[in-house]
Amino acid sequence: EPEVTQTPSHQVTQMGQEVILRCVPISNHLYFYWYRQILGQKVEFLVSFYNNEISEKSEIFDDQFSVERPDGSNFTLKIRSTKLEDSAMYFCASSDETGVRFTQYFGPGTRLTVL
Amino acid sequence: GIQVEQSPPDLILQEGANSTLRCNFSDSVNNLQWFHQNPWGQLINLFYIPSGTKQNGRLSATTVATERYSLLYISSSQTTDSGVYFCAVPLSYNTDKLIFGTGTRLQVFP
């Protein structure tokens, strides 16, 4: 069964550094998402992406964050200057455009630790 | 916006027991998904179930959309079922933004 993959599984970085989290969505999917989960809290929506542009973003997704689909397979989340409070689990998800459009398939996550 | 509440918040079971987890939502939905977050933090898709009943092995789910709740049944629980179970629904009919519930933490002991 096709699945969403994410790399790395764990990233440790120093405050102020840039990080790029990578995702490979399911190949025929067209809608892409990032969510995050701070330790012990709920999973929160960050951004949705379709047709090479952001379709929706949350108030968390400020100017420090950006997303990109650099080629036909990868979907990335960049944090320009990490803060301690960016430490969280980041999940990528994708969905297709058929009748089950809203089924979002989640990747295993990248645990980001900012020191 | 829509509110999603899950109960119970915590559940402790012995291996072999059955359990029912509940997800209540405050508004009509056109989508509902159940997830299992394992002890390593990975989110695993369990069900896409906007209405009706589905079964997958020892797990089954039922959503009664008109009454705004969904149930996840786990039968003959195993230690590998431990983790946190989340339901999630779209914020509204015209958005893909999923709102996650508060979660049920399940611990299964041998």
mmCIF file of N, CA and C in Angstrom, chain B residues 21-65:
data_model
loop_
_atom_site.group_PDB
_atom_site.id
_atom_site.type_symbol
_atom_site.label_atom_id
_atom_site.label_comp_id
_atom_site.label_asym_id
_atom_site.label_seq_id
_atom_site.Cartn_x
_atom_site.Cartn_y
_atom_site.Cartn_z
ATOM 1 N N LEU B 21 -14.048 3.682 22.319
ATOM 2 C CA LEU B 21 -13.607 5.060 22.423
ATOM 3 C C LEU B 21 -14.608 5.937 21.687
ATOM 4 N N ARG B 22 -14.859 7.112 22.246
ATOM 5 C CA ARG B 22 -15.900 7.970 21.682
ATOM 6 C C ARG B 22 -15.326 9.294 21.224
ATOM 7 N N CYS B 23 -15.898 9.799 20.135
ATOM 8 C CA CYS B 23 -15.523 11.105 19.576
ATOM 9 C C CYS B 23 -16.821 11.886 19.352
ATOM 10 N N ASN B 24 -16.959 13.005 20.027
ATOM 11 C CA ASN B 24 -18.116 13.893 19.839
ATOM 12 C C ASN B 24 -17.676 15.154 19.110
ATOM 13 N N PHE B 25 -18.492 15.612 18.169
ATOM 14 C CA PHE B 25 -18.162 16.837 17.458
ATOM 15 C C PHE B 25 -19.384 17.746 17.451
ATOM 16 N N SER B 26 -19.095 19.017 17.411
ATOM 17 C CA SER B 26 -20.138 20.010 17.713
ATOM 18 C C SER B 26 -20.944 20.463 16.497
ATOM 19 N N ASP B 27 -20.540 20.035 15.295
ATOM 20 C CA ASP B 27 -21.239 20.488 14.096
ATOM 21 C C ASP B 27 -21.243 19.360 13.066
ATOM 22 N N SER B 28 -22.050 19.520 12.032
ATOM 23 C CA SER B 28 -22.114 18.509 10.973
ATOM 24 C C SER B 28 -20.768 18.405 10.278
ATOM 25 N N VAL B 29 -20.425 17.187 9.878
ATOM 26 C CA VAL B 29 -19.145 16.977 9.203
ATOM 27 C C VAL B 29 -19.351 16.120 7.960
ATOM 28 N N ASN B 30 -18.442 16.283 6.987
ATOM 29 C CA ASN B 30 -18.477 15.447 5.785
ATOM 30 C C ASN B 30 -17.293 14.496 5.735
ATOM 31 N N ASN B 31 -16.564 14.453 6.817
ATOM 32 C CA ASN B 31 -15.372 13.614 6.871
ATOM 33 C C ASN B 31 -15.036 13.372 8.330
ATOM 34 N N LEU B 32 -14.593 12.190 8.639
ATOM 35 C CA LEU B 32 -14.067 11.911 9.976
ATOM 36 C C LEU B 32 -13.014 10.838 9.824
ATOM 37 N N GLN B 33 -11.894 11.048 10.453
ATOM 38 C CA GLN B 33 -10.823 10.065 10.397
ATOM 39 C C GLN B 33 -10.409 9.693 11.824
ATOM 40 N N TRP B 34 -10.044 8.426 11.978
ATOM 41 C CA TRP B 34 -9.471 7.942 13.229
ATOM 42 C C TRP B 34 -8.001 7.615 12.988
ATOM 43 N N PHE B 35 -7.181 7.959 13.991
ATOM 44 C CA PHE B 35 -5.749 7.700 13.921
ATOM 45 C C PHE B 35 -5.281 7.044 15.215
ATOM 46 N N HIS B 36 -4.197 6.289 15.087
ATOM 47 C CA HIS B 36 -3.506 5.753 16.245
ATOM 48 C C HIS B 36 -2.111 6.352 16.257
ATOM 49 N N GLN B 37 -1.753 6.982 17.370
ATOM 50 C CA GLN B 37 -0.383 7.472 17.522
ATOM 51 C C GLN B 37 0.359 6.490 18.422
ATOM 52 N N ASN B 38 1.340 5.812 17.842
ATOM 53 C CA ASN B 38 2.034 4.782 18.608
ATOM 54 C C ASN B 38 3.039 5.417 19.582
ATOM 55 N N PRO B 39 3.623 4.614 20.450
ATOM 56 C CA PRO B 39 4.534 5.185 21.458
ATOM 57 C C PRO B 39 5.749 5.902 20.868
ATOM 58 N N TRP B 40 6.065 5.698 19.597
ATOM 59 C CA TRP B 40 7.166 6.396 18.957
ATOM 60 C C TRP B 40 6.712 7.706 18.317
ATOM 61 N N GLY B 41 5.432 8.003 18.458
ATOM 62 C CA GLY B 41 4.913 9.269 17.951
ATOM 63 C C GLY B 41 4.362 9.230 16.547
ATOM 64 N N GLN B 42 4.449 8.105 15.879
ATOM 65 C CA GLN B 42 3.959 8.016 14.512
ATOM 66 C C GLN B 42 2.439 7.983 14.477
ATOM 67 N N LEU B 43 1.868 8.706 13.514
ATOM 68 C CA LEU B 43 0.420 8.714 13.321
ATOM 69 C C LEU B 43 0.051 7.688 12.265
ATOM 70 N N ILE B 44 -0.834 6.811 12.616
ATOM 71 C CA ILE B 44 -1.233 5.743 11.701
ATOM 72 C C ILE B 44 -2.704 5.897 11.372
ATOM 73 N N ASN B 45 -3.009 5.958 10.062
ATOM 74 C CA ASN B 45 -4.400 6.033 9.634
ATOM 75 C C ASN B 45 -5.135 4.748 10.006
ATOM 76 N N LEU B 46 -6.280 4.893 10.640
ATOM 77 C CA LEU B 46 -7.092 3.725 10.952
ATOM 78 C C LEU B 46 -8.319 3.669 10.051
ATOM 79 N N PHE B 47 -9.135 4.709 10.090
ATOM 80 C CA PHE B 47 -10.375 4.720 9.334
ATOM 81 C C PHE B 47 -10.667 6.116 8.790
ATOM 82 N N TYR B 48 -11.244 6.105 7.576
ATOM 83 C CA TYR B 48 -11.936 7.264 7.043
ATOM 84 C C TYR B 48 -13.403 6.896 7.104
ATOM 85 N N ILE B 49 -14.190 7.580 7.959
ATOM 86 C CA ILE B 49 -15.549 7.101 8.202
ATOM 87 C C ILE B 49 -16.499 8.269 8.471
ATOM 88 N N PRO B 50 -16.922 8.986 7.414
ATOM 89 C CA PRO B 50 -17.852 10.096 7.627
ATOM 90 C C PRO B 50 -19.231 9.640 8.084
ATOM 91 N N SER B 51 -19.575 8.366 7.791
ATOM 92 C CA SER B 51 -20.839 7.809 8.259
ATOM 93 C C SER B 51 -20.763 6.291 8.155
ATOM 94 N N GLY B 52 -21.693 5.615 8.837
ATOM 95 C CA GLY B 52 -21.762 4.169 8.727
ATOM 96 C C GLY B 52 -20.752 3.450 9.589
ATOM 97 N N THR B 53 -20.503 2.205 9.250
ATOM 98 C CA THR B 53 -19.631 1.323 10.025
ATOM 99 C C THR B 53 -18.602 0.684 9.122
ATOM 100 N N LYS B 54 -17.389 0.584 9.638
ATOM 101 C CA LYS B 54 -16.320 -0.117 8.923
ATOM 102 C C LYS B 54 -15.593 -1.011 9.909
ATOM 103 N N GLN B 55 -15.004 -2.078 9.369
ATOM 104 C CA GLN B 55 -14.225 -2.973 10.209
ATOM 105 C C GLN B 55 -12.902 -3.269 9.546
ATOM 106 N N ASN B 56 -11.871 -3.381 10.381
ATOM 107 C CA ASN B 56 -10.557 -3.773 9.903
ATOM 108 C C ASN B 56 -9.910 -4.630 10.982
ATOM 109 N N GLY B 57 -10.036 -5.937 10.821
ATOM 110 C CA GLY B 57 -9.477 -6.852 11.826
ATOM 111 C C GLY B 57 -10.180 -6.701 13.159
ATOM 112 N N ARG B 58 -9.391 -6.429 14.202
ATOM 113 C CA ARG B 58 -9.972 -6.300 15.541
ATOM 114 C C ARG B 58 -10.557 -4.921 15.793
ATOM 115 N N LEU B 59 -10.362 -4.025 14.860
ATOM 116 C CA LEU B 59 -10.875 -2.665 15.022
ATOM 117 C C LEU B 59 -12.103 -2.448 14.151
ATOM 118 N N SER B 60 -13.033 -1.699 14.684
ATOM 119 C CA SER B 60 -14.158 -1.257 13.881
ATOM 120 C C SER B 60 -14.553 0.140 14.334
ATOM 121 N N ALA B 61 -15.240 0.847 13.449
ATOM 122 C CA ALA B 61 -15.658 2.210 13.762
ATOM 123 C C ALA B 61 -17.057 2.441 13.232
ATOM 124 N N THR B 62 -17.783 3.259 13.965
ATOM 125 C CA THR B 62 -19.135 3.649 13.559
ATOM 126 C C THR B 62 -19.276 5.140 13.745
ATOM 127 N N THR B 63 -19.791 5.807 12.718
ATOM 128 C CA THR B 63 -20.088 7.235 12.831
ATOM 129 C C THR B 63 -21.581 7.443 12.616
ATOM 130 N N VAL B 64 -22.198 8.131 13.566
ATOM 131 C CA VAL B 64 -23.600 8.519 13.434
ATOM 132 C C VAL B 64 -23.592 10.036 13.247
ATOM 133 N N ALA B 65 -23.538 10.425 11.978
ATOM 134 C CA ALA B 65 -23.323 11.833 11.655
ATOM 135 C C ALA B 65 -24.467 12.712 12.175
#
